[in-house]
Coordinates of C-alpha atoms in Angstrom, one line a residue:
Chain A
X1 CA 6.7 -66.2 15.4
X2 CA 7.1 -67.2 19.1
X3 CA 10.5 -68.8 19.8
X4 CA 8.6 -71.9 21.1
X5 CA 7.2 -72.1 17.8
X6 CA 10.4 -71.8 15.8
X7 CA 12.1 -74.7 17.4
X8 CA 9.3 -77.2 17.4
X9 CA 9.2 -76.4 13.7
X10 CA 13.4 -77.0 13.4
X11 CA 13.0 -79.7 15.7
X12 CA 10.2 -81.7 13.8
X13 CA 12.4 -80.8 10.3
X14 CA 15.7 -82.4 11.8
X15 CA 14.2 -85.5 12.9
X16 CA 12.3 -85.7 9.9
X17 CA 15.5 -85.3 8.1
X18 CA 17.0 -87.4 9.8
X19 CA 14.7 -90.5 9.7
X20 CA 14.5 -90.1 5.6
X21 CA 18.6 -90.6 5.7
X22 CA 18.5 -93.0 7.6
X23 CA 15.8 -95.3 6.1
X24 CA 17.1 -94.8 2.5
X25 CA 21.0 -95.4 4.0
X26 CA 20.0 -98.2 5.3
X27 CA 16.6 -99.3 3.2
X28 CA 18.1 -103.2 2.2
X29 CA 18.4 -103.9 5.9
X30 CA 15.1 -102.7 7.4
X31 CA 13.3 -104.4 4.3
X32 CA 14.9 -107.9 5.4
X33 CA 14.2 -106.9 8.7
X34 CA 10.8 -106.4 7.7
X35 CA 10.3 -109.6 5.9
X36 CA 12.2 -111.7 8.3
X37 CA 14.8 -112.2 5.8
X38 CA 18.8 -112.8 7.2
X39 CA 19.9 -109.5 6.9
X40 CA 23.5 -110.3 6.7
X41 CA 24.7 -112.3 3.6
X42 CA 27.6 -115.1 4.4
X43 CA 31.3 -113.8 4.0
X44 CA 33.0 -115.3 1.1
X45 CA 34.7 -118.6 2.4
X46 CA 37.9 -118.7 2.5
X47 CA 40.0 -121.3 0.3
X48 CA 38.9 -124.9 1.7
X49 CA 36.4 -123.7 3.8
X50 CA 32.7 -124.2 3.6
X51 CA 30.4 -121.7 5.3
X52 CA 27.0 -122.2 6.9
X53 CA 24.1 -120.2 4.9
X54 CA 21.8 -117.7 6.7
X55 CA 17.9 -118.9 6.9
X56 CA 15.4 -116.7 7.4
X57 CA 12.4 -116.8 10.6
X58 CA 9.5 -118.4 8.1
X59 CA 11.5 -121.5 6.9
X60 CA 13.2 -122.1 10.2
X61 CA 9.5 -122.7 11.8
X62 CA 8.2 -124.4 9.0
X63 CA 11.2 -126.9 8.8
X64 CA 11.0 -127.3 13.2
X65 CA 7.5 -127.8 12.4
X66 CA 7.8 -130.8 10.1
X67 CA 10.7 -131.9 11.7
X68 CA 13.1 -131.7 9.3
X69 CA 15.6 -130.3 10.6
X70 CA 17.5 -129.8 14.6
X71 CA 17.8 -126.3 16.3
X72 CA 20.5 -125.8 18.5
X73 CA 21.4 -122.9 20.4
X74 CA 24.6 -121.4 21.0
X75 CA 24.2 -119.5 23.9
X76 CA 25.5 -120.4 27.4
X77 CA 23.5 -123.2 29.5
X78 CA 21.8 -120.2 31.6
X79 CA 20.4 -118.6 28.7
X80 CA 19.3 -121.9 27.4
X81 CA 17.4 -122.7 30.6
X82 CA 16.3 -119.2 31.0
X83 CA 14.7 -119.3 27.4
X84 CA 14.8 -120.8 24.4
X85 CA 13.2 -121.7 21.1
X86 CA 10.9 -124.3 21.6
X87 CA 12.7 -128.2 20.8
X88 CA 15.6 -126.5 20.6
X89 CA 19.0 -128.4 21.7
X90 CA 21.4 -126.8 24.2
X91 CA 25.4 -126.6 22.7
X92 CA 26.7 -123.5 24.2
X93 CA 29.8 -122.9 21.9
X94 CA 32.6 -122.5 24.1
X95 CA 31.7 -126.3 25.3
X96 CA 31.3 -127.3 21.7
X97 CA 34.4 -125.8 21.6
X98 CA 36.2 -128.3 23.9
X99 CA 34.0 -131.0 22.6
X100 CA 35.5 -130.9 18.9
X101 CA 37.6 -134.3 18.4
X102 CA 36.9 -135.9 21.6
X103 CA 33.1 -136.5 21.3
X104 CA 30.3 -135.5 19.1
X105 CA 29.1 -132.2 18.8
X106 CA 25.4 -133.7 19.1
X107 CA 24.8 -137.1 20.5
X108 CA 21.9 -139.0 19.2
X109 CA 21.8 -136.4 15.9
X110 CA 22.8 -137.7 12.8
X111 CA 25.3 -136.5 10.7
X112 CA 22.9 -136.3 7.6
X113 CA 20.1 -134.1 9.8
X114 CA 20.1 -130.5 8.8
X115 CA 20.7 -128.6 11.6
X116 CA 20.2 -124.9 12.2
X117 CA 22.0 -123.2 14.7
X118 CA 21.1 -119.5 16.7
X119 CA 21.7 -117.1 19.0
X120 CA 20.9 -114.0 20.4
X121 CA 20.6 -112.6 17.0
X122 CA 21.6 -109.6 15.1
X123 CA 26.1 -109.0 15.4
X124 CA 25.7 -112.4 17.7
X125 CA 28.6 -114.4 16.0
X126 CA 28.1 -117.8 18.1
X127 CA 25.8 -119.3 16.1
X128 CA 27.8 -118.7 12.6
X129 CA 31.2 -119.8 14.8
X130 CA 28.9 -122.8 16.1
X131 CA 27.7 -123.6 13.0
X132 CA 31.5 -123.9 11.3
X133 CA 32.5 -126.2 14.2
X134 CA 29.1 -128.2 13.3
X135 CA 30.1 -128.3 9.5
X136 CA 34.0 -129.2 10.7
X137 CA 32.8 -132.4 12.8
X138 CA 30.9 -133.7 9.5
X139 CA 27.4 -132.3 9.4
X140 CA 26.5 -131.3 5.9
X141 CA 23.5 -129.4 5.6
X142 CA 24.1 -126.8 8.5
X143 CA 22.2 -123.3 8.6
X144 CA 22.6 -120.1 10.8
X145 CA 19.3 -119.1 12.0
X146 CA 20.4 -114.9 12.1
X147 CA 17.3 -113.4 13.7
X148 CA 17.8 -115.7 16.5
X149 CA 16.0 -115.9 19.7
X150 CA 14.6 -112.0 19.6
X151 CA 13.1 -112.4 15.8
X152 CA 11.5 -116.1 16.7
X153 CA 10.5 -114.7 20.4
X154 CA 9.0 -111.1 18.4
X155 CA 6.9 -113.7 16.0
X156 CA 5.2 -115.3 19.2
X157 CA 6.1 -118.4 18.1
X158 CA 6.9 -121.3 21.0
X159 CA 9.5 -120.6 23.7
X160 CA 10.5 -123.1 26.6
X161 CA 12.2 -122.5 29.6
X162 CA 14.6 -124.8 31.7
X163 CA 16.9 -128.0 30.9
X164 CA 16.0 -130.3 28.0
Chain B
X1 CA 34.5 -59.7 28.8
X2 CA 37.0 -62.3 30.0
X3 CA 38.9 -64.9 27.8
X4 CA 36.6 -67.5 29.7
X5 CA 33.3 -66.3 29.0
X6 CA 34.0 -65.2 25.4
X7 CA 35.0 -68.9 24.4
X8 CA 33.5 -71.2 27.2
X9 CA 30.2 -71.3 25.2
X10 CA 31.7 -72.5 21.8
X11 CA 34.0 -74.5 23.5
X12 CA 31.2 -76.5 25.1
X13 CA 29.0 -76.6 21.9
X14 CA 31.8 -77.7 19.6
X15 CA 32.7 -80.6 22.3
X16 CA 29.0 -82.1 22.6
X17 CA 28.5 -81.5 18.6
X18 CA 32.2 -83.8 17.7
X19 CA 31.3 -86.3 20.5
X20 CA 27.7 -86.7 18.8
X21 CA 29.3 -86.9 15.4
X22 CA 32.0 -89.5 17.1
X23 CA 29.1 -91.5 18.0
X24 CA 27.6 -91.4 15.5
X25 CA 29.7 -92.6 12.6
X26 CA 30.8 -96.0 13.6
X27 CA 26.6 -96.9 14.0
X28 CA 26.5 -95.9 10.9
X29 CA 29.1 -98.0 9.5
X30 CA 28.2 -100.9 11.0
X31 CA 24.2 -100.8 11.5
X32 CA 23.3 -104.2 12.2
X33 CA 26.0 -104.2 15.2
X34 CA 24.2 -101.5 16.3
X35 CA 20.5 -103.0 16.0
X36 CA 21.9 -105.7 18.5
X37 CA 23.1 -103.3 21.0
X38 CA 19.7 -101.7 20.9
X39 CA 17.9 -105.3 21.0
X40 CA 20.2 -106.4 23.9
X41 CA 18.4 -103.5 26.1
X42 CA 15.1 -105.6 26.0
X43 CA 12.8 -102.9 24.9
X44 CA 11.9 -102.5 21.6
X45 CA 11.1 -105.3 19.2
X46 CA 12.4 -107.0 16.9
X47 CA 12.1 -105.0 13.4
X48 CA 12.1 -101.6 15.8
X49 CA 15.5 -102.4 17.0
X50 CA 16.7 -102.0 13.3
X51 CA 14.7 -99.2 12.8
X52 CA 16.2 -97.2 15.8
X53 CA 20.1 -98.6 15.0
X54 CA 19.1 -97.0 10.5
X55 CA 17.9 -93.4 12.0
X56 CA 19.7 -92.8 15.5
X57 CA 23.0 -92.4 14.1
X58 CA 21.8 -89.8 11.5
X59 CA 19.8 -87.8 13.9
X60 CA 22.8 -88.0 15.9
X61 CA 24.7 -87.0 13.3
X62 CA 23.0 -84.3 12.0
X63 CA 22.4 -82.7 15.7
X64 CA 26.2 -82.9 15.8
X65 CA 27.0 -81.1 12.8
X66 CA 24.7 -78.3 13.4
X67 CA 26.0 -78.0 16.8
X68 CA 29.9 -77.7 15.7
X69 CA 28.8 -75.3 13.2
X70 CA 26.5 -73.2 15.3
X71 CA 23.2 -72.9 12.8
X72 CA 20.1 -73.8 14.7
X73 CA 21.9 -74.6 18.2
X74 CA 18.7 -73.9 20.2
X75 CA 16.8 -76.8 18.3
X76 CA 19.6 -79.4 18.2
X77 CA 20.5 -79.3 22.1
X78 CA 16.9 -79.5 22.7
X79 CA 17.0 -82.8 20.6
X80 CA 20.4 -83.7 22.4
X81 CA 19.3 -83.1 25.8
X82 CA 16.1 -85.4 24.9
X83 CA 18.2 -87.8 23.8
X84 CA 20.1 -88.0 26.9
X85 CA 17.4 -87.9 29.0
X86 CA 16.0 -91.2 26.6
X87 CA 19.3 -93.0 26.6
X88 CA 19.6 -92.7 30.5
X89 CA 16.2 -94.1 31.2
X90 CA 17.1 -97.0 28.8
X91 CA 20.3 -97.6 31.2
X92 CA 18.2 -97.0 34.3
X93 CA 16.1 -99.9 33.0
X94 CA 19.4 -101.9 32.4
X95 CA 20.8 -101.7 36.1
X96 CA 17.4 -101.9 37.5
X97 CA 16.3 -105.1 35.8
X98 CA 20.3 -106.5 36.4
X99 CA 21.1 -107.0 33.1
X100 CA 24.5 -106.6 32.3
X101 CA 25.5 -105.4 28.6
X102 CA 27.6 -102.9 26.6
X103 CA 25.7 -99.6 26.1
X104 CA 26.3 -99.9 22.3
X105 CA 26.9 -95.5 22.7
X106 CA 30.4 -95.7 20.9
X107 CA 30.3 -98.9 18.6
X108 CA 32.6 -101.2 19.9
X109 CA 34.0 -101.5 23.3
X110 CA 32.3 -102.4 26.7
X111 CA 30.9 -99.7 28.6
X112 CA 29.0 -100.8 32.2
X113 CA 25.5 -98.8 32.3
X114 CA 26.5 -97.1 35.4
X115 CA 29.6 -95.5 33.3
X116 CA 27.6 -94.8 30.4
X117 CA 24.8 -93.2 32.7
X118 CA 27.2 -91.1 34.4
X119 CA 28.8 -89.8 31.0
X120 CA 24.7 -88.9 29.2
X121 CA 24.6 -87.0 32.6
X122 CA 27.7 -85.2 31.6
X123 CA 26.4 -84.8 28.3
X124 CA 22.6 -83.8 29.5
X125 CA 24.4 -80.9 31.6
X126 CA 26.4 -80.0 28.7
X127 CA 23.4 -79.4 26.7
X128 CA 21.6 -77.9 29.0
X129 CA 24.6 -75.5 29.1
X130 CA 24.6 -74.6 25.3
X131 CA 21.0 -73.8 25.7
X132 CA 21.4 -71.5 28.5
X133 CA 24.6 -69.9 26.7
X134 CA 22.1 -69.5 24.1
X135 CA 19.3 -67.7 25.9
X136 CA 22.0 -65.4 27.0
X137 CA 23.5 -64.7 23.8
X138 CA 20.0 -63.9 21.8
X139 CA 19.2 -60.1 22.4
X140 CA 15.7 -59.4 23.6
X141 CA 13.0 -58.8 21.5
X142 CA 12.5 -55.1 20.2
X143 CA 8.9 -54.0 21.7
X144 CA 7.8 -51.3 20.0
X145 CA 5.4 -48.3 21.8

């Protein structure tokens, strides 16, 4: 067999191989992934503290849609105004951050709304750090939105662009 | 046959085989990290950047092994040097659209494109070095009269 032949036939066995490994490793994740599903669960809070919960891409437009709950996004003010999900409010966390015990974390949003907070997605810790700080200042039904911008922009669903 | 020439050609394949394996391991540890340096380059979408973060680090991996052990070397720097040449377009694409973000090659750590496009080219090179040591070391074929 021509030498060409042998290594397109090692080749195509290695990468097939490979791509079995790595789907059953890692076959939890890519079937939350698939769904939509938060594909991290929460860390187990620590004595005292109470931890945001992850919400998945489906219930996040279907409670922005009936408006029954606030999205914020942690990300800096030029991400916000470059994109963001649509009605979402701006609260870059490093100026939530300074915020905490001077003013409120979200003017005109009540402390009883539930509020879901996101970010760029996937290892993006903001919105989870975000929504502590939220949960800190008094909110009580706060969620982390983990798919974030990419997952809600991937979905086609509404996107704006500049200030709000 | 020099010292030089004897070794150079293991030495190089055992070097790009551990740094594959090197790379590999923490992605592999830590696969949703991963999926966000992959999403962070803008290209693939959503579900596809998880996809590529589950199997890259085991193709990676394997390549790596089979490298540092020297069974089917011809086939894994082909996949290696294909790799390369796939990660530097993705970090062409980086620098040419401005965007400024770790590479996400090593896990952890943040690496400018231009770095991380200098170092595949080292890489790419070193590949294409195993394959030619290769060539040179695989006797010609017997033709029979």
């Amino acid at each position: 067999m021509a030498k060409t032949t042998v290594s397109i036939i090692e080749i195509s066995l290695i990468v097939l191989v490979a791509a079995a490994l790595g789907v059953f490793w890692n076959r939890t994740l890519l079937a939350d992934a698939w769904r939509g599903a938060p594909t991290r669960q929460a860390a187990p809070a620590q004595a005292g503290e109470q931890l945001p919960m992850p919400v998945g891409l489906a219930q996040v437009k279907e409670m922005l849609d009936a408006g029954q709950a606030v999205v914020v996004d942690a990300r800096s003010a030029a991400s916000f105004r470059e994109e963001h999900i649509a009605g979402a409010l701006p609260l870059p966390l490093e100026e939530a951050k300074k915020r905490t015990g001077k003013s409120p974390l979200l003017e005109k949003v009540g402390k009883d709304s539930v509020v879901i907070a996101y970010c760029n997605g996937f290892s993006c810790h903001d919105s989870m750090e975000l929504a502590k700080l939220l949960i800190g200042s008094g909110y009580g039904s706060v969620y982390v939105f983990e798919g974030g911008l990419p997952e809600w922009r991937d979905a086609g669903y509404p996107l704006a662009k500049g200030e709000r | 046959m020099s010292a030089v020439k004897r070794y150079l050609p293991v030495a190089v394949r055992i070097a790009l085989g551990g740094i594959f394996i090197y790379a590999a391991l923490p992605k592999i540890a830590d696969p949703v990290t991963f999926a966000g340096s992959v999403a962070s380059y803008q290209i693939l979408p959503y579900f596809w950047s998880y996809f590529t973060a589950a199997v890259l680090p085991f193709l990676e991996l394997i390549c790596g092994v089979l490298l540092v052990s020297g069974y089917r070397v011809r086939a894994c720097a082909l996949i290696v040097a294909a790799l390369n040449v796939v990660f530097m377009a993705a970090l062409a694409s980086l620098i040419v659209r401005g965007l400024d973000i770790d590479c996400g090659c090593f896990g952890g750590g943040k690496t400018s494109p231009w770095l991380a496009l200098s170092r595949d080219a080292v890489f790419l090179a070193m590949a294409g070095a195993v394959l030619w040591f290769e060539e040179k070391r695989t006797p010609p074929p017997v033709v029979r009269s």
